JSON list of C-alpha atoms in Angstrom, two decimals:
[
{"chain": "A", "resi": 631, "resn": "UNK", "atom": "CA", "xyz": [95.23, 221.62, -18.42]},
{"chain": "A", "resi": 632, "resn": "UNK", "atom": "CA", "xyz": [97.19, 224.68, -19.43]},
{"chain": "A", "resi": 633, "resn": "UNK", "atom": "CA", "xyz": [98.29, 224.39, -23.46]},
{"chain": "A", "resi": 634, "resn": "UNK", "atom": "CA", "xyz": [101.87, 225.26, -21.80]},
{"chain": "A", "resi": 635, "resn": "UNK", "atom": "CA", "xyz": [103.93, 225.17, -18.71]},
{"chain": "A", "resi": 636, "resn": "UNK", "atom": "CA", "xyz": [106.97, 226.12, -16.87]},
{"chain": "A", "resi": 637, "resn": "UNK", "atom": "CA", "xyz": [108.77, 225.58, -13.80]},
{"chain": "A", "resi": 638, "resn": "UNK", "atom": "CA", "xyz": [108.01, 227.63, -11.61]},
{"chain": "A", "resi": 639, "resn": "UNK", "atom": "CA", "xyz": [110.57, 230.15, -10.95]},
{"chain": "A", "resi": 640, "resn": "UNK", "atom": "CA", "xyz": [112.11, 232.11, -9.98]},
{"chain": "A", "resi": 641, "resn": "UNK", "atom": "CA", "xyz": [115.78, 230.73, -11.07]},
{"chain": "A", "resi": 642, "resn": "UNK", "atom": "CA", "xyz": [118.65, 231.81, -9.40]},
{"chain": "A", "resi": 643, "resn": "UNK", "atom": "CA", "xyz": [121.74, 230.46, -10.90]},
{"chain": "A", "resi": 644, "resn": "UNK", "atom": "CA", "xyz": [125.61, 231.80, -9.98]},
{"chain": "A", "resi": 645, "resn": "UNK", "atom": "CA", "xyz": [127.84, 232.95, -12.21]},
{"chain": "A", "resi": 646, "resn": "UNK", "atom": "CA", "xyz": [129.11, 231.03, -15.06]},
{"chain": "A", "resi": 647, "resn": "UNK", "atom": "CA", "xyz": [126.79, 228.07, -13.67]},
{"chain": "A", "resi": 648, "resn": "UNK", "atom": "CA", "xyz": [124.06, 226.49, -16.24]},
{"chain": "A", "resi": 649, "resn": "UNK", "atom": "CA", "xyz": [120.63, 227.51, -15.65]},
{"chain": "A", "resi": 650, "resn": "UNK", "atom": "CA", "xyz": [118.13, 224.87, -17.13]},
{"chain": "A", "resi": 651, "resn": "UNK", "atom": "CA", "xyz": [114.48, 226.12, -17.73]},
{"chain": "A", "resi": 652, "resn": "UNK", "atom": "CA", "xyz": [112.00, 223.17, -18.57]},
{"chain": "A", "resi": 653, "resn": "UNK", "atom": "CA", "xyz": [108.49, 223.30, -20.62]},
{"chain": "A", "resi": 654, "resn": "UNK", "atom": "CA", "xyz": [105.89, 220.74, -21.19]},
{"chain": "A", "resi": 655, "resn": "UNK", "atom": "CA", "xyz": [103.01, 221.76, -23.74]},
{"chain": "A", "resi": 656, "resn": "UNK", "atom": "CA", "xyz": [99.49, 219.53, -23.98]},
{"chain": "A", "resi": 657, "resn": "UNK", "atom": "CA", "xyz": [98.98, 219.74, -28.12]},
{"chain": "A", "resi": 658, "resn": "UNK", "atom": "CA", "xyz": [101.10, 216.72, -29.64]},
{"chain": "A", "resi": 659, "resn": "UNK", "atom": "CA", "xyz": [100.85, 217.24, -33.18]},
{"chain": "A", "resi": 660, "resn": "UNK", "atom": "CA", "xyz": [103.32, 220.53, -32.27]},
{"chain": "A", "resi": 661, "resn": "UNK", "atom": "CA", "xyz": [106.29, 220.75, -35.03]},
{"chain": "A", "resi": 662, "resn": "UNK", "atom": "CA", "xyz": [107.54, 223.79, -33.63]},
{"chain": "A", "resi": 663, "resn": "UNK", "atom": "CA", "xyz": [108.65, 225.39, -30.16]},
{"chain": "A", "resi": 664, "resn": "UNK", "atom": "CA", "xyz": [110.02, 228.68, -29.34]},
{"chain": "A", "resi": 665, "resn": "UNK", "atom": "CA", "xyz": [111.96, 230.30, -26.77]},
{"chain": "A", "resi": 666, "resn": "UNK", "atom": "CA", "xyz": [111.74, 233.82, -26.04]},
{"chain": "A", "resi": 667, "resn": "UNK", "atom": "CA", "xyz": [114.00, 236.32, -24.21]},
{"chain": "A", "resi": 668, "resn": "UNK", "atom": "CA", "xyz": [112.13, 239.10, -22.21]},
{"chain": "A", "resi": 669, "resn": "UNK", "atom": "CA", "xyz": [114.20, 241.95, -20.02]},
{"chain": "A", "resi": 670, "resn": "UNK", "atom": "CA", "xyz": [111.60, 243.69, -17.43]},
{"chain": "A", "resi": 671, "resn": "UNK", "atom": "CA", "xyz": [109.97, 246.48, -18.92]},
{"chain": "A", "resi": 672, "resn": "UNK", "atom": "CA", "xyz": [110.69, 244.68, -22.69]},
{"chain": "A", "resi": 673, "resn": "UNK", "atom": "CA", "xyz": [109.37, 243.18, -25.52]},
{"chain": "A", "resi": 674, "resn": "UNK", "atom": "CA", "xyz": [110.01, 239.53, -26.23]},
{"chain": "A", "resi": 675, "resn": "UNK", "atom": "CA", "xyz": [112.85, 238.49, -28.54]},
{"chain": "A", "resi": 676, "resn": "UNK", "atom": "CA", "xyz": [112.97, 235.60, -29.79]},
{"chain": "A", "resi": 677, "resn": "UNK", "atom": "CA", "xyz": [116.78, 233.65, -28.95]},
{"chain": "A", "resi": 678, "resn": "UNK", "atom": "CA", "xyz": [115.88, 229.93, -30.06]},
{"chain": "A", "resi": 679, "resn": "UNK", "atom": "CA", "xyz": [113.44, 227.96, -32.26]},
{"chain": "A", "resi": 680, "resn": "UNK", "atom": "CA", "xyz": [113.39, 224.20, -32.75]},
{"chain": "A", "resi": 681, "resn": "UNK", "atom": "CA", "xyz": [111.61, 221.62, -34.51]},
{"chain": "A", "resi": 682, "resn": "UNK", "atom": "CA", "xyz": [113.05, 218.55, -34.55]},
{"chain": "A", "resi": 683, "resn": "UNK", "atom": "CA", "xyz": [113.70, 216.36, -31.54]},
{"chain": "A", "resi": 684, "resn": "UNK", "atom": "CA", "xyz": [117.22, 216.59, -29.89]},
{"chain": "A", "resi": 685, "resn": "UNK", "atom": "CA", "xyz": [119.30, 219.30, -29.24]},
{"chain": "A", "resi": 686, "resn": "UNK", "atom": "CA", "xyz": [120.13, 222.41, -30.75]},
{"chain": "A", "resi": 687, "resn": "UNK", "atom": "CA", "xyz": [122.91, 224.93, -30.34]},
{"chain": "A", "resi": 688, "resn": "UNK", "atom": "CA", "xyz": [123.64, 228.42, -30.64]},
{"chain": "A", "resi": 689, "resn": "UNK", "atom": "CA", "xyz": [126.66, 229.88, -28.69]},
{"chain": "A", "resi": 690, "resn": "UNK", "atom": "CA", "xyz": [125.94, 229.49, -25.14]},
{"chain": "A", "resi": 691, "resn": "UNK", "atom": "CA", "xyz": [122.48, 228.56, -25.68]},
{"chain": "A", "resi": 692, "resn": "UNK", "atom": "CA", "xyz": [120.96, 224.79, -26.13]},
{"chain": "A", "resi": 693, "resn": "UNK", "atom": "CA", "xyz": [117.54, 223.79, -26.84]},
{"chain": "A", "resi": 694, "resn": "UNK", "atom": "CA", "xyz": [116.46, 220.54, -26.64]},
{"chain": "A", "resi": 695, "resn": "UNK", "atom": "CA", "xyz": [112.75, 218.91, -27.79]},
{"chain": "A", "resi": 696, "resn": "UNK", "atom": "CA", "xyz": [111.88, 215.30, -27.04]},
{"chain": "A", "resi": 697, "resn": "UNK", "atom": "CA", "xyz": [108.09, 215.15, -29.11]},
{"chain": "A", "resi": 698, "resn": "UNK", "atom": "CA", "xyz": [107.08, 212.23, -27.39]},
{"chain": "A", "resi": 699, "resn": "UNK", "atom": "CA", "xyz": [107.10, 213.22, -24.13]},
{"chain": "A", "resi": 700, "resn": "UNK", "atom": "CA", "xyz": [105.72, 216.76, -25.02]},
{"chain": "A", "resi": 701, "resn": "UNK", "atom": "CA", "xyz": [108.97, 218.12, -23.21]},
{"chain": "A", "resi": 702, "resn": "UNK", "atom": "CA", "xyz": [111.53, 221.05, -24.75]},
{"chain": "A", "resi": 703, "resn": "UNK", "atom": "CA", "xyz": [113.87, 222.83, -22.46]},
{"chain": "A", "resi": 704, "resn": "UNK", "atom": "CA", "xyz": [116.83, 225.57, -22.50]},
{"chain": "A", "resi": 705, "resn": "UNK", "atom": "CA", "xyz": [120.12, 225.38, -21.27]},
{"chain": "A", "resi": 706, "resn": "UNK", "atom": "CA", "xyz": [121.95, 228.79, -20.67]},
{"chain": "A", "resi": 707, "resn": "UNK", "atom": "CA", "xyz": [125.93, 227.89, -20.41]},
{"chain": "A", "resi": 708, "resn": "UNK", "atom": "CA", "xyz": [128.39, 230.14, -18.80]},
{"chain": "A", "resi": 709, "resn": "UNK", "atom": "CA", "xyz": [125.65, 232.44, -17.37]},
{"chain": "A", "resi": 710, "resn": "UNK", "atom": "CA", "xyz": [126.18, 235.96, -17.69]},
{"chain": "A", "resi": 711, "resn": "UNK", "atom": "CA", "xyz": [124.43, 238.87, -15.47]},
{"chain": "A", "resi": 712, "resn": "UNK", "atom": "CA", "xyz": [123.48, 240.04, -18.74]},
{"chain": "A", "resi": 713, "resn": "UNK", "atom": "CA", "xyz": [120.95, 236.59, -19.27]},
{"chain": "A", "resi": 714, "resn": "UNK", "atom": "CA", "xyz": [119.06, 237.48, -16.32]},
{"chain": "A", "resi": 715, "resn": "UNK", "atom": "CA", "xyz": [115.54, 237.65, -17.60]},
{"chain": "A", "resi": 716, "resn": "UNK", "atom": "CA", "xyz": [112.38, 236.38, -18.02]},
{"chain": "A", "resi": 717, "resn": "UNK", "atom": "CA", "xyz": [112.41, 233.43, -20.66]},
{"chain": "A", "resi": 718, "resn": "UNK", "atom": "CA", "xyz": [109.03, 232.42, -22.57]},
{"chain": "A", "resi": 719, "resn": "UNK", "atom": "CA", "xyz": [108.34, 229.06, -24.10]},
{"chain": "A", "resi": 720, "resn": "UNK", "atom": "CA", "xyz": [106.01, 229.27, -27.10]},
{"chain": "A", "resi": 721, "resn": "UNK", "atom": "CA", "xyz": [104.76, 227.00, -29.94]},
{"chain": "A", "resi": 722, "resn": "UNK", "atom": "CA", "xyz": [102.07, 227.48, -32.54]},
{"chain": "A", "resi": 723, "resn": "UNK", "atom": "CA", "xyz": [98.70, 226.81, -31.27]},
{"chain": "A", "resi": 724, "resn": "UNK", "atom": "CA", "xyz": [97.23, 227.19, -35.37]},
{"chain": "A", "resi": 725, "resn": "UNK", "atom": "CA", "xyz": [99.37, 228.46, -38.65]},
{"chain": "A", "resi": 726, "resn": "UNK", "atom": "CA", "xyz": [99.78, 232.16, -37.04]},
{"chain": "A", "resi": 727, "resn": "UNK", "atom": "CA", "xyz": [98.95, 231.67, -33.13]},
{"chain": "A", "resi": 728, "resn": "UNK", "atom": "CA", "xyz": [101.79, 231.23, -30.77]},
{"chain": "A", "resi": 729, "resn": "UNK", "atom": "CA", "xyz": [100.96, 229.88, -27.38]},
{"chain": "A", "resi": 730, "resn": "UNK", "atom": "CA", "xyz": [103.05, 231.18, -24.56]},
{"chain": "A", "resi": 731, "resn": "UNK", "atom": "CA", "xyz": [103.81, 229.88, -21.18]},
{"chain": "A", "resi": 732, "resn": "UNK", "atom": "CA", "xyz": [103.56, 232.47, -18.09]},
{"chain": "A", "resi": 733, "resn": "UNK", "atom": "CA", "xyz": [107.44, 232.31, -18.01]},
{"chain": "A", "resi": 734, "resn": "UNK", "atom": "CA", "xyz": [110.75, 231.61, -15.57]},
{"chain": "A", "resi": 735, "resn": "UNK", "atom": "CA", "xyz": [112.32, 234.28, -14.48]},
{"chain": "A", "resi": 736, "resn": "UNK", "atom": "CA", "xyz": [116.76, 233.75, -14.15]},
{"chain": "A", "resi": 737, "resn": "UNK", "atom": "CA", "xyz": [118.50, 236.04, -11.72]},
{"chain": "A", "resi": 738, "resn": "UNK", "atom": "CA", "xyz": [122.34, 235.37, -12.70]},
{"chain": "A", "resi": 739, "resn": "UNK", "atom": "CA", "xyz": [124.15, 236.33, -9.56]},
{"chain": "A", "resi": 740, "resn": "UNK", "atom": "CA", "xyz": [127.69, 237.92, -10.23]},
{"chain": "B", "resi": 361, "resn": "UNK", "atom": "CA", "xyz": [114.82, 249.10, -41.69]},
{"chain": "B", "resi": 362, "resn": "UNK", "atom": "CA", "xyz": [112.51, 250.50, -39.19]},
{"chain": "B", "resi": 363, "resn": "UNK", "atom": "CA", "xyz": [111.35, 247.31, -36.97]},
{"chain": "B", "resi": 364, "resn": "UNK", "atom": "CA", "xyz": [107.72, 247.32, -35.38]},
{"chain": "B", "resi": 365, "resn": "UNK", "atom": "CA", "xyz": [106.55, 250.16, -33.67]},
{"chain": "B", "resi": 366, "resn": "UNK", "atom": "CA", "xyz": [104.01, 251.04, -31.41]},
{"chain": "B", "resi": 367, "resn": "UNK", "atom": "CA", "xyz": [102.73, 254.07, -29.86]},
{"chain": "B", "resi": 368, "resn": "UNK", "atom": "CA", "xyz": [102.59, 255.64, -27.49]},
{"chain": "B", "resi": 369, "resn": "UNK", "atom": "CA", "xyz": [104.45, 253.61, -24.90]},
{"chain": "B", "resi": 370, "resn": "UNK", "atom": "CA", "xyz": [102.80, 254.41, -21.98]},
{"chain": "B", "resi": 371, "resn": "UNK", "atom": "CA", "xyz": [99.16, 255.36, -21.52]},
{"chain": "B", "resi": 372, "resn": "UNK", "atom": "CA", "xyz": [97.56, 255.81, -18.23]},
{"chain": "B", "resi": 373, "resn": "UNK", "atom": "CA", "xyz": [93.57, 256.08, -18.62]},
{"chain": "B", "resi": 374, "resn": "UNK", "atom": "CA", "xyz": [91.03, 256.85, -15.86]},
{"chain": "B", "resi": 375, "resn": "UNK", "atom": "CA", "xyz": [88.17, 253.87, -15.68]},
{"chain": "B", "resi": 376, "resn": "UNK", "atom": "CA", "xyz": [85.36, 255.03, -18.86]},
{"chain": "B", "resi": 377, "resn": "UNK", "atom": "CA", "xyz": [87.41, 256.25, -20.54]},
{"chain": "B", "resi": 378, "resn": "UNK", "atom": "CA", "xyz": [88.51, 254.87, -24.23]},
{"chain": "B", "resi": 379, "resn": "UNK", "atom": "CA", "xyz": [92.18, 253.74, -24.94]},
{"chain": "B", "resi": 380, "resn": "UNK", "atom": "CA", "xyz": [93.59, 253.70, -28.32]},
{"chain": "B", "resi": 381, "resn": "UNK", "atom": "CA", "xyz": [96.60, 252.03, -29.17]},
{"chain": "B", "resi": 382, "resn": "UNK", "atom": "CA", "xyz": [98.74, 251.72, -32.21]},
{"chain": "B", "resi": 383, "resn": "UNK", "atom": "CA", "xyz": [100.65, 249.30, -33.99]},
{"chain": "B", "resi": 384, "resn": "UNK", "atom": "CA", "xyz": [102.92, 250.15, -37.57]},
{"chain": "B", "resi": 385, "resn": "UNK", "atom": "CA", "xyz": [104.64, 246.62, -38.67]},
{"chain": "B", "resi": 386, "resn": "UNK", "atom": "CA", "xyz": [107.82, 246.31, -40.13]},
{"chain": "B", "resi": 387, "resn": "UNK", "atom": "CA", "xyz": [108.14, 247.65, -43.88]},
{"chain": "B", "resi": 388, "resn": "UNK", "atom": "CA", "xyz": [106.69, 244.63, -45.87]},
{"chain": "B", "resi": 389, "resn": "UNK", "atom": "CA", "xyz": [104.69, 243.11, -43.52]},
{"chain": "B", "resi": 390, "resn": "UNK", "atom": "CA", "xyz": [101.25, 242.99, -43.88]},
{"chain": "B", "resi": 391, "resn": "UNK", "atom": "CA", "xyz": [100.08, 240.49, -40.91]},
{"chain": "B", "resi": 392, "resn": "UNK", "atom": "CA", "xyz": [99.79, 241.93, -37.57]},
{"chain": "B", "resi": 393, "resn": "UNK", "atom": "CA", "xyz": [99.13, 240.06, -34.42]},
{"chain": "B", "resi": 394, "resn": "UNK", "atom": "CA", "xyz": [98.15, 241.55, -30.87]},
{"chain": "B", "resi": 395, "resn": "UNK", "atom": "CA", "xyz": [99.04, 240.23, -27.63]},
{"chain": "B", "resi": 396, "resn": "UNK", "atom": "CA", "xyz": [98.17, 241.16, -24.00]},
{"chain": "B", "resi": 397, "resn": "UNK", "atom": "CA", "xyz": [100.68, 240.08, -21.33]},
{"chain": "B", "resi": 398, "resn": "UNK", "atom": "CA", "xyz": [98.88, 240.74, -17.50]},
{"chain": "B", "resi": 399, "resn": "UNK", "atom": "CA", "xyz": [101.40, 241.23, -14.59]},
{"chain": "B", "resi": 400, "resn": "UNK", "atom": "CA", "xyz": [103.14, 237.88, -13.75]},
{"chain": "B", "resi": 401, "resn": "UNK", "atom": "CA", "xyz": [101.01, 235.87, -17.15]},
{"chain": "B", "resi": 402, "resn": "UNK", "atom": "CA", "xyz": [102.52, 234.65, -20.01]},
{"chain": "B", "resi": 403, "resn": "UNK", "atom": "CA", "xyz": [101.55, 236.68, -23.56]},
{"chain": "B", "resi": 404, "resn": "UNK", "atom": "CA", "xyz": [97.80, 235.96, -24.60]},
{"chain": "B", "resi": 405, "resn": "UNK", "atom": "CA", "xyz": [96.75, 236.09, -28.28]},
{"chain": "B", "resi": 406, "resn": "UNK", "atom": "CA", "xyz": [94.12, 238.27, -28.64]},
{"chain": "B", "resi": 407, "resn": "UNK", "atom": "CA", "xyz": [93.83, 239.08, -32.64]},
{"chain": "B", "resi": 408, "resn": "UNK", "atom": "CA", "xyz": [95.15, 238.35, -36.23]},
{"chain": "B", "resi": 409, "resn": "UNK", "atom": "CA", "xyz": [94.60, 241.10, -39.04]},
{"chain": "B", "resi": 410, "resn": "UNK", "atom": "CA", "xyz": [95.77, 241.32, -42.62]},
{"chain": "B", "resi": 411, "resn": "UNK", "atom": "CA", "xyz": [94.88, 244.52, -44.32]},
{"chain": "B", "resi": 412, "resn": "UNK", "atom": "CA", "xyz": [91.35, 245.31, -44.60]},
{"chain": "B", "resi": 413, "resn": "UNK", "atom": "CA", "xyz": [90.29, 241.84, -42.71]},
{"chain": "B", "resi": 414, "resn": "UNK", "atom": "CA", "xyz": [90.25, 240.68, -39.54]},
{"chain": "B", "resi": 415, "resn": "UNK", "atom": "CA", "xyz": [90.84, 236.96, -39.66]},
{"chain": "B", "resi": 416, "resn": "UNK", "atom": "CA", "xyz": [90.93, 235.39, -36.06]},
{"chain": "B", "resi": 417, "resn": "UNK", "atom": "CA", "xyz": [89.23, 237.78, -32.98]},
{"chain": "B", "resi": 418, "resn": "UNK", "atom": "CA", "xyz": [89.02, 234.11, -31.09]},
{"chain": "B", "resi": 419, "resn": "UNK", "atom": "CA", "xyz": [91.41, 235.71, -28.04]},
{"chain": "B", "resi": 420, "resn": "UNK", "atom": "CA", "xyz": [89.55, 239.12, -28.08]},
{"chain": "B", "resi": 421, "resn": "UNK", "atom": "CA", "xyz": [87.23, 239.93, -25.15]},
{"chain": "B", "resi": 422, "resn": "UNK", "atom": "CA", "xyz": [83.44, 240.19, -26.58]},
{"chain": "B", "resi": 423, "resn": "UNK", "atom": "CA", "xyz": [82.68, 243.51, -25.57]},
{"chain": "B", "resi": 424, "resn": "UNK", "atom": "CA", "xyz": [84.64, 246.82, -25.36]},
{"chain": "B", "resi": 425, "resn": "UNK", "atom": "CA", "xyz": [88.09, 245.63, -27.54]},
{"chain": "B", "resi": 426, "resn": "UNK", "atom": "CA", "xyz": [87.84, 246.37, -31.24]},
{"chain": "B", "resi": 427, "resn": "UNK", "atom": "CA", "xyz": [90.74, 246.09, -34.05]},
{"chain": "B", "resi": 428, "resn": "UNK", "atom": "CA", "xyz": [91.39, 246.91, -37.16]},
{"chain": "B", "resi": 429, "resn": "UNK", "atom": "CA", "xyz": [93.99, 246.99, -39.70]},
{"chain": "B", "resi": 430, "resn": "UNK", "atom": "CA", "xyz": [92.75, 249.92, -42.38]},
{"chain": "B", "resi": 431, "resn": "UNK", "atom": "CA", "xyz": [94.74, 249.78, -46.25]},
{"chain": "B", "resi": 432, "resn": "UNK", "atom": "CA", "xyz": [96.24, 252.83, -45.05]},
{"chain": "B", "resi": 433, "resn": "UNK", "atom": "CA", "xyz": [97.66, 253.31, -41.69]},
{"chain": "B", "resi": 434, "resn": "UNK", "atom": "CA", "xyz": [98.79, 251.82, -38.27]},
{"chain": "B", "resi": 435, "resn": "UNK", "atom": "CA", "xyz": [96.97, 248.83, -36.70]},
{"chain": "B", "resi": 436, "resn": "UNK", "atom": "CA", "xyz": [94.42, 250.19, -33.83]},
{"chain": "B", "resi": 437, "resn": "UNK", "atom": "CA", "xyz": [93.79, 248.04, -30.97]},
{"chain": "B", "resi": 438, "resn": "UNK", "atom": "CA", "xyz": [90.87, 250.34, -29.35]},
{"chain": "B", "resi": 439, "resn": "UNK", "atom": "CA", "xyz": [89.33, 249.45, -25.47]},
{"chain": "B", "resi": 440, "resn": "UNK", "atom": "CA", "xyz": [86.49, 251.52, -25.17]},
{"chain": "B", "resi": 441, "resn": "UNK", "atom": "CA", "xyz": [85.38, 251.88, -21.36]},
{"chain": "B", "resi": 442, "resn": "UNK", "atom": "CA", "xyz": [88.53, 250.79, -19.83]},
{"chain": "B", "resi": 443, "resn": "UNK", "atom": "CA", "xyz": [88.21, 249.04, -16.39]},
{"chain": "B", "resi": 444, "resn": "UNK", "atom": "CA", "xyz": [91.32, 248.45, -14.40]},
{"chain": "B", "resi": 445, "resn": "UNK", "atom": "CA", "xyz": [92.04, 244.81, -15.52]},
{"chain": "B", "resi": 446, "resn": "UNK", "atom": "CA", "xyz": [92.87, 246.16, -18.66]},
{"chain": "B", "resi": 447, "resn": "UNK", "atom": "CA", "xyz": [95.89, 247.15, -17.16]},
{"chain": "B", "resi": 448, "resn": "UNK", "atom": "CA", "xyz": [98.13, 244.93, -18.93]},
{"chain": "B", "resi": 449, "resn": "UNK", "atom": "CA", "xyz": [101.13, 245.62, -21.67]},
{"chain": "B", "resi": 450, "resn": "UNK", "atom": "CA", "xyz": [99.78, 245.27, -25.25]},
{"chain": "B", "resi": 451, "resn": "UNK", "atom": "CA", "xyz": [102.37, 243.85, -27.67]},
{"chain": "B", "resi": 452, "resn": "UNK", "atom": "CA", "xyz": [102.07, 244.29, -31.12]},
{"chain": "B", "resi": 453, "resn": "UNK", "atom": "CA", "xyz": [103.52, 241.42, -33.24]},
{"chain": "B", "resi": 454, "resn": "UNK", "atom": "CA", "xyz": [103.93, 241.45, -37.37]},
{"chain": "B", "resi": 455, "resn": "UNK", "atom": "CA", "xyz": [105.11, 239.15, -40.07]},
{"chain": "B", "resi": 456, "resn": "UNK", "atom": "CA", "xyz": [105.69, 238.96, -43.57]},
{"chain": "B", "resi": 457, "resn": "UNK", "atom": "CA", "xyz": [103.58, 235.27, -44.15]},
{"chain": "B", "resi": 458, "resn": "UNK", "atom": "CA", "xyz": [100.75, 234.10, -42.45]},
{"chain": "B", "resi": 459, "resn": "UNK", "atom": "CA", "xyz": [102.68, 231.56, -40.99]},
{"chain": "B", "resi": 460, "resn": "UNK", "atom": "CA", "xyz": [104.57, 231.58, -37.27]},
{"chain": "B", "resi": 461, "resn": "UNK", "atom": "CA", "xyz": [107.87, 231.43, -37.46]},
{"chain": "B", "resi": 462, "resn": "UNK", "atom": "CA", "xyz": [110.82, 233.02, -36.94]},
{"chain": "B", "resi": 463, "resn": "UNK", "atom": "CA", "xyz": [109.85, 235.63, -38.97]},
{"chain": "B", "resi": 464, "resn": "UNK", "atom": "CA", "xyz": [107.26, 236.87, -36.51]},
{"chain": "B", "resi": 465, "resn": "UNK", "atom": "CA", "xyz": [108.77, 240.25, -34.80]},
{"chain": "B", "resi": 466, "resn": "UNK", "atom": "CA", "xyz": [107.42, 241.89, -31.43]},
{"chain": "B", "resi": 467, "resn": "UNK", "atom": "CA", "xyz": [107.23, 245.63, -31.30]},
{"chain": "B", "resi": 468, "resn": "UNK", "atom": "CA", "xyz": [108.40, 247.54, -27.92]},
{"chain": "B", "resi": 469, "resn": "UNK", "atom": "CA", "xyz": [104.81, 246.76, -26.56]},
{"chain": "B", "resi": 470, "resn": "UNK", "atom": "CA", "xyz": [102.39, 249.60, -24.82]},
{"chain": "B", "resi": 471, "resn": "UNK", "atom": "CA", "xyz": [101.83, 249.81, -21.26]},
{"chain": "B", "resi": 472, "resn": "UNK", "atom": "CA", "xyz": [98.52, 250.92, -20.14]},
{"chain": "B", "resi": 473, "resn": "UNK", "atom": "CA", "xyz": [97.05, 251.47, -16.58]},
{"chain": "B", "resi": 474, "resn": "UNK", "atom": "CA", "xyz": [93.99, 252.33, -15.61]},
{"chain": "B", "resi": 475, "resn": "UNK", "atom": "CA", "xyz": [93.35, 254.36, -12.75]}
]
């Protein structure tokens, strides 16, 4: 089993419509998850991190982590051509490792 | 404040030869992390160096990939007889504690194809 995975993509999501990118991950004694933000060509930037179960928000973006069912997903509000990307998942796999899954990539269609 | 940087950007190798890539971390950090990303695949730890030591090689391939993080200088991720599935991007990573968080900071990453 992979240490972490993501639906499959790729997304394609209108306008100003939510896209919703999901995550599972194998290792349950996890405290921390990461999403990252990664334009073609580009490095990764991280947009969101979360530790504690429920949501968390920052402007149009929402994470939200359920630990017990080793689940953590990102909601993109109002979607903007400008969020089309590929979007990483990532949690530590030791003290310094992070763990990435292969990705879902979001075409925002104006 | 200068973020991480890498060089060179692009590197296109024939197969046997050596590739040498380089890594300077943000001022003030002195962990560095290196991470291959292979078309369509999610990054892939490869190593974690402090100055002087490597501590964890566990996601480096046993032969032909060295590293090493000298007291003075850039980080060197060095391939020595490149094969084609080296191809990959090579991201450089650095922080200022040994710890991930969000503290950890991704340079602009090195492309490298082997022909």
């Amino acid at each position: 089993q992979k240490e972490v995975e993501q639906n499959s993509g790729p997304l394609s999501v209108p306008e100003g419509a939510i896209a919703s990118l999901n995550c599972t991950y194998s290792d349950r004694g996890s405290q921390s998850f990461f999403w990252y933000r990664q334009y073609s060509g580009k490095s990764p930037e991280l947009i969101m991190f979360i530790y504690s179960n429920g949501d968390k928000e920052d402007g149009r973006f929402t994470a939200q982590l359920n630990k017990a069912s080793q689940y953590v997903s990102l909601l993109i509000r109002d979607s903007q051509p400008s969020d089309s990307a590929t979007y990483l998942c990532a949690f530590p796999s030791n003290d310094y490792k992070l763990s990435f899954g292969a990705g879902t990539t979001v075409t925002v269609r104006a | 404040n200068a973020g991480v940087m890498q060089n060179p950007r692009h590197l296109v190798r024939r197969r046997g030869q050596e590739a040498r890539l380089r890594c300077s971390p943000m001022k003030g950090h002195s962990h560095v992390y290196w991470y291959r990303q292979l078309p369509e695949e999610g990054l892939k730890f490869m190593v974690y160096l402090q100055k002087e030591n490597i501590i964890d090689e566990s996601g480096m391939p046993k032969e032909r990939f060295s590293a090493e993080f000298p007291k003075e200088g850039p980080s060197i991720l060095r391939i020595q007889q490149v094969v084609r599935g080296d191809s990959a991007a090579y991201f450089c990573a650095s922080s200022p504690l040994n710890r991930v968080s969000e503290e950890q900071y991704f340079g602009p990453g090195t492309r490298l194809t082997v022909t």
